[in-house]
């Protein structure tokens, strides 16, 4: 599923099956978008900054004083992955989530597991290392400051104002198409529960969406309908972390083939996703697939070569 948005004409390219019964995919099918969720989370945090509820230099401990794992970490360091916090998914929890797919996890349980099973945090601000833990904590900040759930914040702040009726946290949204992967039981998600994964990753990757909704989101973000120009400038004040990748706040700048893109990707067995801008043209590019056997970068290269 591919969507491209303004400033050029909106177009969608669809191929493949939505499930094991063979129904063809259609343009408004729902997919799991995993880490693209982080961009939504970062936007909600930046909205709180604009409202004066916190700053990017606010210490996490000033809002969540009992969270020992994040002592000395600032909001900015969560969003740009310079907190030094270990990634719970890289330390064995992913296997636990797959082994008991029906279990419900709370953010605090995820952080308790991380503190017990992962290496101690590194000094905040001494380097950048991608960590889902950062965005689990960012979600806790949003809930603590607003007194509302992540789902309610997402609905009132982003999806409802923009008319994004098919975008939500997985448990609150419409059911996604079947995912296909050699890593899933019987090769598809039909016999696999993502409930444990969704509840554990939360603000770091639990959302579902469609190509049209993601085009709407990125277009609104670029046009200043969700954040001020100053906030967007802060999100896209990139730091180079690799030859072809730079990190901002909830967004990355990266190169696929010869094309520079600005946005975020996401993946987990059964699904791959990318939602990005082409800075040179201002066009929006969304690529969603429910089959992880073909590398997402290869799909993006095909799209860019034909656009």
Coordinates of C-alpha atoms in Angstrom, one line a residue:
X1 CA 0.0 0.0 0.0
X2 CA 1.6 3.3 -1.1
X3 CA 0.2 6.8 -0.7
X4 CA 1.7 10.0 -2.0
X5 CA 0.4 13.4 -1.1
X6 CA 0.7 17.2 -1.8
X7 CA 2.0 19.2 -3.4
X8 CA 1.6 16.9 -6.3
X9 CA -1.6 15.0 -7.1
X10 CA -2.6 12.5 -4.5
X11 CA -2.2 9.0 -5.7
X12 CA -2.4 5.5 -4.2
X13 CA -0.8 2.3 -5.5
X14 CA -2.2 -1.0 -4.1
X15 CA -1.1 -4.6 -4.6
X16 CA -1.3 -7.8 -2.6
X17 CA -3.7 -9.7 -0.4
X18 CA -5.4 -8.4 2.8
X19 CA -5.7 -11.9 4.3
X20 CA -5.2 -15.6 3.9
X21 CA -8.5 -15.8 2.0
X22 CA -7.0 -13.7 -0.7
X23 CA -9.1 -10.5 -0.6
X24 CA -7.1 -7.8 -2.5
X25 CA -5.8 -4.9 -0.5
X26 CA -7.6 -1.6 -1.0
X27 CA -6.4 2.0 -0.4
X28 CA -8.1 2.5 3.0
X29 CA -7.1 -0.8 4.6
X30 CA -5.7 -0.6 8.1
X31 CA -2.1 -1.6 8.9
X32 CA 0.0 -1.8 12.1
X33 CA 2.4 1.1 11.9
X34 CA 4.6 0.3 14.9
X35 CA 7.3 2.9 15.4
X36 CA 5.7 5.6 13.3
X37 CA 3.7 5.9 16.6
X38 CA 6.8 7.7 18.0
X39 CA 6.1 10.7 15.7
X40 CA 2.6 11.0 17.0
X41 CA 3.9 10.8 20.6
X42 CA 6.6 13.5 19.9
X43 CA 3.9 15.8 18.4
X44 CA 1.7 15.4 21.6
X45 CA 4.7 16.2 23.8
X46 CA 5.5 19.3 21.7
X47 CA 1.9 20.4 22.1
X48 CA 2.3 20.2 25.8
X49 CA 5.5 22.3 25.5
X50 CA 3.6 24.9 23.6
X51 CA 0.9 24.8 26.3
X52 CA 3.5 25.6 28.9
X53 CA 3.0 22.2 30.7
X54 CA 6.7 21.3 30.4
X55 CA 9.8 22.2 28.4
X56 CA 12.3 20.1 26.4
X57 CA 14.7 20.6 29.3
X58 CA 12.3 19.4 32.0
X59 CA 13.7 16.5 34.0
X60 CA 11.6 13.4 33.7
X61 CA 11.9 13.0 37.5
X62 CA 10.1 16.3 38.1
X63 CA 7.0 14.8 36.6
X64 CA 7.5 11.1 37.5
X65 CA 9.5 11.3 40.7
X66 CA 9.3 7.6 41.4
X67 CA 10.8 6.5 38.1
X68 CA 14.3 5.8 39.2
X69 CA 15.3 4.4 35.8
X70 CA 15.1 7.9 34.2
X71 CA 16.9 9.9 36.8
X72 CA 18.8 12.8 35.2
X73 CA 17.0 12.4 31.8
X74 CA 15.3 15.3 30.1
X75 CA 12.3 15.3 27.8
X76 CA 14.5 16.2 24.9
X77 CA 16.8 13.3 25.6
X78 CA 13.8 10.9 25.5
X79 CA 12.6 12.3 22.1
X80 CA 16.0 12.2 20.4
X81 CA 17.2 8.9 21.9
X82 CA 20.1 10.5 23.8
X83 CA 18.8 9.4 27.3
X84 CA 21.2 6.5 27.6
X85 CA 18.2 4.2 28.5
X86 CA 18.4 0.6 27.3
X87 CA 15.9 -0.6 24.8
X88 CA 13.7 -3.2 26.4
X89 CA 12.9 -4.9 23.1
X90 CA 16.6 -5.7 22.5
X91 CA 17.1 -7.4 25.9
X92 CA 14.8 -10.4 25.6
X93 CA 11.4 -9.0 26.3
X94 CA 10.4 -9.4 22.7
X95 CA 10.6 -13.2 23.1
X96 CA 8.5 -13.0 26.2
X97 CA 5.9 -10.9 24.4
X98 CA 5.7 -13.4 21.6
X99 CA 5.5 -16.3 24.0
X100 CA 2.4 -14.9 25.9
X101 CA 0.6 -12.8 23.4
X102 CA -2.6 -12.5 25.5
X103 CA -0.9 -10.8 28.5
X104 CA -1.6 -7.2 29.3
X105 CA 1.5 -5.1 30.2
X106 CA 1.5 -1.7 31.9
X107 CA 4.2 0.9 31.1
X108 CA 5.5 0.5 34.7
X109 CA 5.8 -3.3 34.3
X110 CA 7.8 -2.7 31.1
X111 CA 10.2 -0.4 32.9
X112 CA 10.5 -2.7 35.9
X113 CA 11.4 -5.5 33.6
X114 CA 14.0 -3.2 31.9
X115 CA 15.6 -2.2 35.2
X116 CA 15.9 -5.9 36.2
X117 CA 17.0 -7.5 33.0
X118 CA 18.9 -4.9 31.0
X119 CA 22.2 -3.2 31.5
X120 CA 22.3 -0.1 33.6
X121 CA 21.5 3.2 31.8
X122 CA 24.4 5.1 30.3
X123 CA 25.0 8.8 31.2
X124 CA 22.2 10.9 29.6
X125 CA 23.3 13.2 26.8
X126 CA 26.6 11.3 25.9
X127 CA 25.4 9.7 22.7
X128 CA 22.4 8.6 20.7
X129 CA 21.0 5.1 20.8
X130 CA 17.6 4.1 19.6
X131 CA 15.5 2.9 22.4
X132 CA 11.8 2.1 22.6
X133 CA 12.0 2.7 26.4
X134 CA 12.3 6.4 25.7
X135 CA 8.8 6.6 24.2
X136 CA 7.2 4.4 26.7
X137 CA 8.3 7.0 29.3
X138 CA 7.2 9.9 27.0
X139 CA 3.7 8.3 27.0
X140 CA 3.7 8.2 30.8
X141 CA 4.6 11.9 30.8
X142 CA 1.6 12.7 28.6
X143 CA -0.8 10.8 30.7
X144 CA 0.6 12.1 34.0
X145 CA 0.5 15.8 32.9
X146 CA -2.9 15.6 31.2
X147 CA -4.7 13.2 33.5
X148 CA -6.0 11.4 30.4
X149 CA -5.1 8.2 28.6
X150 CA -2.8 8.2 25.6
X151 CA -5.8 7.1 23.5
X152 CA -7.9 10.1 24.6
X153 CA -5.0 12.5 24.0
X154 CA -4.4 11.1 20.6
X155 CA -8.1 11.4 19.7
X156 CA -8.6 14.9 21.0
X157 CA -5.3 16.3 19.9
X158 CA -4.7 14.7 16.5
X159 CA -7.1 12.2 15.0
X160 CA -10.4 13.8 15.7
X161 CA -9.4 17.4 14.6
X162 CA -7.9 16.0 11.4
X163 CA -10.7 13.5 10.7
X164 CA -8.4 10.5 10.9
X165 CA -11.1 7.9 11.6
X166 CA -9.0 4.8 11.1
X167 CA -6.0 5.8 13.3
X168 CA -5.8 4.8 16.9
X169 CA -3.9 2.7 19.4
X170 CA -4.4 -0.9 18.3
X171 CA -6.8 -2.0 21.0
X172 CA -9.0 1.0 20.3
X173 CA -8.9 1.1 16.5
X174 CA -10.2 -1.0 13.6
X175 CA -8.7 -4.4 13.0
X176 CA -5.7 -4.4 10.7
X177 CA -5.2 -6.6 7.6
X178 CA -3.5 -9.9 8.1
X179 CA 0.3 -9.8 8.4
X180 CA 2.5 -12.3 6.6
X181 CA 5.9 -13.4 7.9
X182 CA 8.1 -16.4 8.3
X183 CA 8.4 -15.4 11.9
X184 CA 4.7 -15.8 12.7
X185 CA 2.9 -19.1 13.5
X186 CA 1.7 -20.7 10.2
X187 CA 3.2 -17.7 8.4
X188 CA 0.5 -15.2 9.2
X189 CA -0.9 -13.1 12.0
X190 CA -4.2 -15.1 11.9
X191 CA -3.0 -17.4 14.7
X192 CA -1.0 -14.7 16.6
X193 CA -2.1 -12.2 19.2
X194 CA -0.4 -8.8 19.2
X195 CA -2.1 -7.8 22.5
X196 CA 1.0 -8.2 24.6
X197 CA 3.1 -6.3 22.1
X198 CA 0.6 -3.5 21.8
X199 CA 0.3 -3.0 25.5
X200 CA 4.0 -3.2 26.2
X201 CA 5.2 -0.8 23.5
X202 CA 2.3 1.7 23.9
X203 CA 3.4 5.2 22.9
X204 CA 6.5 3.7 21.2
X205 CA 4.7 1.7 18.6
X206 CA 1.1 0.4 19.3
X207 CA -0.8 2.4 16.7
X208 CA -2.7 1.3 13.6
X209 CA -3.5 3.6 10.6
X210 CA -4.1 3.8 6.9
X211 CA -2.2 5.4 4.0
X212 CA -4.8 8.1 3.6
X213 CA -4.7 9.0 7.3
X214 CA -0.9 9.1 7.4
X215 CA -0.8 11.4 4.4
X216 CA -3.3 13.6 6.2
X217 CA -1.2 13.6 9.4
X218 CA 2.1 14.4 7.7
X219 CA 0.5 17.1 5.5
X220 CA -1.1 18.7 8.6
X221 CA 2.3 18.6 10.4
X222 CA 4.1 20.2 7.5
X223 CA 1.5 22.9 7.1
X224 CA 1.6 23.9 10.7
X225 CA -1.9 22.7 11.7
X226 CA -0.6 20.6 14.6
X227 CA 2.4 22.6 15.8
X228 CA 3.9 26.0 15.5
X229 CA 6.8 26.6 13.1
X230 CA 9.1 26.9 16.1
X231 CA 8.1 23.5 17.4
X232 CA 8.5 21.9 14.0
X233 CA 12.0 23.5 13.7
X234 CA 12.9 22.0 17.1
X235 CA 11.7 18.6 16.0
X236 CA 13.8 18.8 12.8
X237 CA 16.9 20.2 14.4
X238 CA 18.8 17.1 13.4
X239 CA 22.0 15.6 14.9
X240 CA 24.1 13.3 12.7
X241 CA 24.4 9.8 14.1
X242 CA 25.5 7.9 11.0
X243 CA 26.7 8.7 7.4
X244 CA 23.1 8.5 6.0
X245 CA 21.0 9.2 9.1
X246 CA 20.3 12.1 11.4
X247 CA 18.0 12.1 14.4
X248 CA 15.5 14.8 15.5
X249 CA 12.6 14.7 18.0
X250 CA 10.4 11.8 16.8
X251 CA 11.6 12.1 13.3
X252 CA 14.8 11.0 11.4
X253 CA 16.4 12.3 8.2
X254 CA 17.8 9.4 6.2
X255 CA 18.8 8.3 2.7
X256 CA 17.3 5.5 0.7
X257 CA 19.0 5.0 -2.6
X258 CA 19.9 8.6 -3.6
X259 CA 16.8 10.1 -2.0
X260 CA 16.8 12.0 1.3
X261 CA 13.7 11.5 3.3
X262 CA 12.4 13.0 6.6
X263 CA 10.1 10.9 8.8
X264 CA 9.9 7.6 10.6
X265 CA 9.6 3.9 9.9
X266 CA 8.2 1.0 11.8
X267 CA 8.4 -2.8 11.7
X268 CA 7.5 -6.0 13.5
X269 CA 6.8 -9.5 12.2
X270 CA 4.1 -9.2 9.6
X271 CA 4.3 -5.5 9.0
X272 CA 6.6 -2.7 7.7
X273 CA 5.8 0.9 7.4
X274 CA 7.3 4.3 6.4
X275 CA 5.8 7.8 6.6
X276 CA 8.0 10.5 5.3
X277 CA 8.5 13.8 3.5
X278 CA 10.7 14.4 0.5
X279 CA 12.3 17.7 1.6
X280 CA 13.3 18.6 -1.9
X281 CA 9.7 18.5 -3.3
X282 CA 7.6 18.7 -0.1
X283 CA 5.7 15.6 -1.2
X284 CA 4.5 13.1 1.4
X285 CA 5.4 9.4 0.9
X286 CA 3.7 6.6 2.8
X287 CA 4.5 2.9 2.3
X288 CA 2.7 0.2 4.2
X289 CA 3.1 -3.5 3.7
X290 CA 1.7 -6.6 5.5
X291 CA 4.5 -8.8 4.3
X292 CA 7.9 -8.5 5.8
X293 CA 9.7 -10.8 3.4
X294 CA 10.7 -7.9 1.1
X295 CA 12.9 -5.2 2.7
X296 CA 11.0 -2.0 3.1
X297 CA 13.9 0.0 1.7
X298 CA 13.6 -1.9 -1.6
X299 CA 9.9 -1.1 -1.8
X300 CA 10.6 2.6 -1.2
X301 CA 13.3 2.6 -3.9
X302 CA 10.8 1.2 -6.4
X303 CA 8.3 3.9 -5.5
X304 CA 10.8 6.7 -5.8
X305 CA 12.1 5.4 -9.1
X306 CA 8.6 5.6 -10.6
X307 CA 7.4 8.9 -9.0

